[in-house]
Amino acid sequence: MIKIENSLILISTNNTSLILNVDEVKKVNIVYYANKIESLLGAKSLIRTYPYIEGCEVSYDKNHNNISLNRQKNIVSTVGKGDNFSPSLSLKRDDCSVFDFIYDSFTILNEYKLDSLPTPHDYSEVGKLTLKETKLNILLNIYFFVYADCDVIGVSEELINNEEKDILINKISSLQLPLVNEDYELITTFGCWAGELNVQKEKVTRGKKVIESLCGYSSNRHNPSFLIREGNCSFNSGNVYGFNLVYSGNFENSIEMDAFENIRIQLGISSYEFNKVVKQKESFTSPMAVMTYTDSGINSMSFNFHRFVNQHVIEKQFYKRNREIVYNNWEATSFNFTESKIHSLMKKASKLGVELFVLDDGWFSTRNNDTSGLGDWNINTKKLPSGLKGLSDYAKKLNMKFGLWMEPEMVNEDSELYRNHPDYVISDNIHEKSYGRNQLVLDLSKKEVQDYVYKSVFDTLKSADISYLKWDCNRNITDYLNKSGTFFFDYITGLYSVLEKLRKDFPDVLFENCASGGNRFDLGMLSYFAQSWQSDDTDSYQRIYIQEGAGLFYPLSTLSNHVACKVSNQMLRYTYFDTKFNVACFGVLGYELDLDDLSKLDIENIKAQIAYYKEHRDVFQWGRFYTDSFISDRLEKIVQVKNESETIVARYQTIQKPFPKEAHLKAFDLDKNKLYEYTSRKEMIPLKKFGGLINYVSPIHINPEGSIITVISKYKGMDSEVDSGICYGSSLMSTGPVLSQEWSGVGYDERVRFVSDFGARIYLIKEYTNDLHK
Ligand code: DGJ
């Protein structure tokens, strides 16, 4: 809902309001962003006025010696009129450095689509605030997209030059939000390849903190999403603001605080190598920044963003559409496979209950390692004589869909594409090129390259019955020649234009986003890709950190996770399949290990996992997500998913201690007065896990490292403890029922919980419907 009254503009979602005020010098300020206000009655009381300005500050003009832009809550800040914060908009003209924007108009639009950039769909309203330069014919439109149902507001800026002379944009933030410090803590994410989305917490202090990417993509260094919370805000209560950007390239997000604890938050494209010339009658539109607010803690903030992504960012046809359980051959075979190996994996995957078989890298051209073939998207019939069509038919016969890997933006020098079109790669034509994984980046800022990429994907998808595409991107951008001044922006909008066309051509094919894992995981990519491969790190303990960071801002339906072999390729950590499943099931489940190596016990185990997942798929993919702590703060972490009919809670342990604490099953958001039944998922503990303890029960001596136990462990496991019972919601939400005694060095039977290092359990909670009085 948008209302305009006198100098005030009220922009509300179901539970929040943003208030803009046009002050006496016609500057527009954001004076309020918090809980919903029904009308503008009394809103004037939210505006701070200054009787005078202080010290060396300058007044905006000689008639207003009480107004300094340095103290105002400006919606946009430029330099040269007394605002000493970093500008949110930095412009230049050969005869002018100072730009001064004041209120012109505010209108409500029925519809608006951002130029060349993704616009999250199904907004309730769009408000257009127009600011004008005081002396020059330059306009700045600020669009407010209201996503009322999920309490998200999107903001984008458009600069229009109606002057004869060119203007140069050096920086344009999509959003500037002024706030006053309330003991705020800033929570951002940092990472690297195979270690994405780690949570970082720090007090907001005076000065400026910038989180940015200069890699060409949104990157795994920092995700564009972040939040600030009040000092006393927990996961379930307290004031918190969340932010993100609907953009996949270099970005620049910052938080700056001055001596008076005035804060300015900015989100936008990076100003690094950004010099946009806007000629007469031309305009430039910034990507959408989004924000949300809640007084109910971090889980609620996440819930707002999760609904926003599910209902407004991902394409409508994928909302609530079941995501298939995937098998992907990458960690099993890498490039080394034959058709008979793929057939064998397909048969085994189908018997386990897998629904979608994905053929990863190595299926095309001369691609038998990562030095050649990239860019030439013709099937290698030496390796795969029956071709993509033959393989997709084979999958169909086995009752599975077929999916494929491509890396369309890249090329190896040893490829036909490069030999014919060296001009397609990004290069400054002066320096030696820099290589990442032996490959170069195609210059998607060029139309002819966009056409090539579009055609290669189009032809491949048309060549067989392909229901899924994993779109990879394995190196950052270097060697650019920024002739246009906006090279990085042009690359990303070039990519968006290719994706826009492909999505229209193949609306039912599920595109999965991947960039060496999570090197380009953002709301821009999610606008075309309904899910995203989180990380090349399939170690489940590491994955808890990744899911924790991702889960703050992105819903489970977009997070794709695979159970890989027990010894992690990335961490060399040994983890049991059940623990791997207990982590991977929160989101879109897949498997990525050599199925020809599975023991009989492993097969039974995986079949049981897949059956469990299918039974509870809706809650794992679309349920509301909750957590209770950051894993770095505790020895265990609880995550929960919940829909109308069921709740599933996971308890993840870090390190086993010899003095385990009494453990309780705790859940969130149940009905206090209802009775619930809870049951742990039954797991199979391989006998080998007990090491030398096996000899306490064995009639003959068994070498714990020897072949006898190895063979027995392939066939026999021990059932895990069963924790089940009934309990009131009020209790589950406070102390919770007591769980079985955790193993602490003595005695083992079915009453003992044998979790150990990096172990986990999951519990199903359902309303208890049996008649208690029978
Ligand atoms: C990087 C991806 O993240 C992996 O999952 C795999 O697809 C490889 N690329 C293939 O080259």
PDB file of C-alpha atoms and ligand atoms in Angstrom, residues 193 328 330-331 335 360-362 367 370 405 407 437 439 470 472-474 514-518 533 535-536 562 592, ligand 1:
ATOM      1  CA  TRP A 193      36.068 -22.095  -3.387  1.00  0.00           C
ATOM      2  CA  ASN A 328      25.411 -36.601 -10.651  1.00  0.00           C
ATOM      3  CA  TRP A 330      31.134 -35.833 -11.255  1.00  0.00           C
ATOM      4  CA  GLU A 331      32.674 -36.979  -7.958  1.00  0.00           C
ATOM      5  CA  PHE A 335      36.207 -36.945 -16.876  1.00  0.00           C
ATOM      6  CA  ASP A 360      28.501 -33.811 -15.729  1.00  0.00           C
ATOM      7  CA  ASP A 361      31.623 -32.496 -17.451  1.00  0.00           C
ATOM      8  CA  GLY A 362      33.525 -34.595 -20.034  1.00  0.00           C
ATOM      9  CA  ARG A 367      37.160 -32.977 -23.148  1.00  0.00           C
ATOM     10  CA  ASP A 370      40.304 -29.715 -18.293  1.00  0.00           C
ATOM     11  CA  TRP A 405      26.320 -30.132 -17.534  1.00  0.00           C
ATOM     12  CA  GLU A 407      29.892 -24.320 -19.100  1.00  0.00           C
ATOM     13  CA  ARG A 437      41.460 -23.954 -14.856  1.00  0.00           C
ATOM     14  CA  GLN A 439      40.350 -21.764 -19.706  1.00  0.00           C
ATOM     15  CA  LYS A 470      23.693 -27.482 -14.814  1.00  0.00           C
ATOM     16  CA  ASP A 472      28.764 -23.953 -14.679  1.00  0.00           C
ATOM     17  CA  CYS A 473      31.262 -21.071 -14.671  1.00  0.00           C
ATOM     18  CA  ASN A 474      34.681 -21.955 -13.309  1.00  0.00           C
ATOM     19  CA  CYS A 514      26.797 -23.394 -10.551  1.00  0.00           C
ATOM     20  CA  ALA A 515      30.043 -21.444 -10.532  1.00  0.00           C
ATOM     21  CA  SER A 516      32.671 -23.804  -9.116  1.00  0.00           C
ATOM     22  CA  GLY A 517      29.972 -24.242  -6.489  1.00  0.00           C
ATOM     23  CA  GLY A 518      28.803 -20.892  -5.120  1.00  0.00           C
ATOM     24  CA  TRP A 533      24.780 -25.919  -6.495  1.00  0.00           C
ATOM     25  CA  SER A 535      29.617 -25.698  -3.148  1.00  0.00           C
ATOM     26  CA  ASP A 536      32.106 -28.196  -4.515  1.00  0.00           C
ATOM     27  CA  HIS A 562      24.577 -34.041  -2.603  1.00  0.00           C
ATOM     28  CA  GLU A 592      27.335 -37.880  -6.171  1.00  0.00           C
TER      29      GLU A 592
HETATM   30  C1  DGJ B   1      32.789 -27.367 -11.040  1.00  0.00           C
HETATM   31  C2  DGJ B   1      31.471 -27.790 -10.469  1.00  0.00           C
HETATM   32  O1  DGJ B   1      31.181 -27.080  -9.306  1.00  0.00           O
HETATM   33  C3  DGJ B   1      31.492 -29.294 -10.239  1.00  0.00           C
HETATM   34  O2  DGJ B   1      30.331 -29.702  -9.603  1.00  0.00           O
HETATM   35  C4  DGJ B   1      31.671 -29.970 -11.570  1.00  0.00           C
HETATM   36  O3  DGJ B   1      30.557 -29.753 -12.370  1.00  0.00           O
HETATM   37  C5  DGJ B   1      32.936 -29.477 -12.241  1.00  0.00           C
HETATM   38  N1  DGJ B   1      32.988 -28.031 -12.302  1.00  0.00           N
HETATM   39  C6  DGJ B   1      33.054 -30.033 -13.630  1.00  0.00           C
HETATM   40  O4  DGJ B   1      34.106 -29.508 -14.320  1.00  0.00           O
END
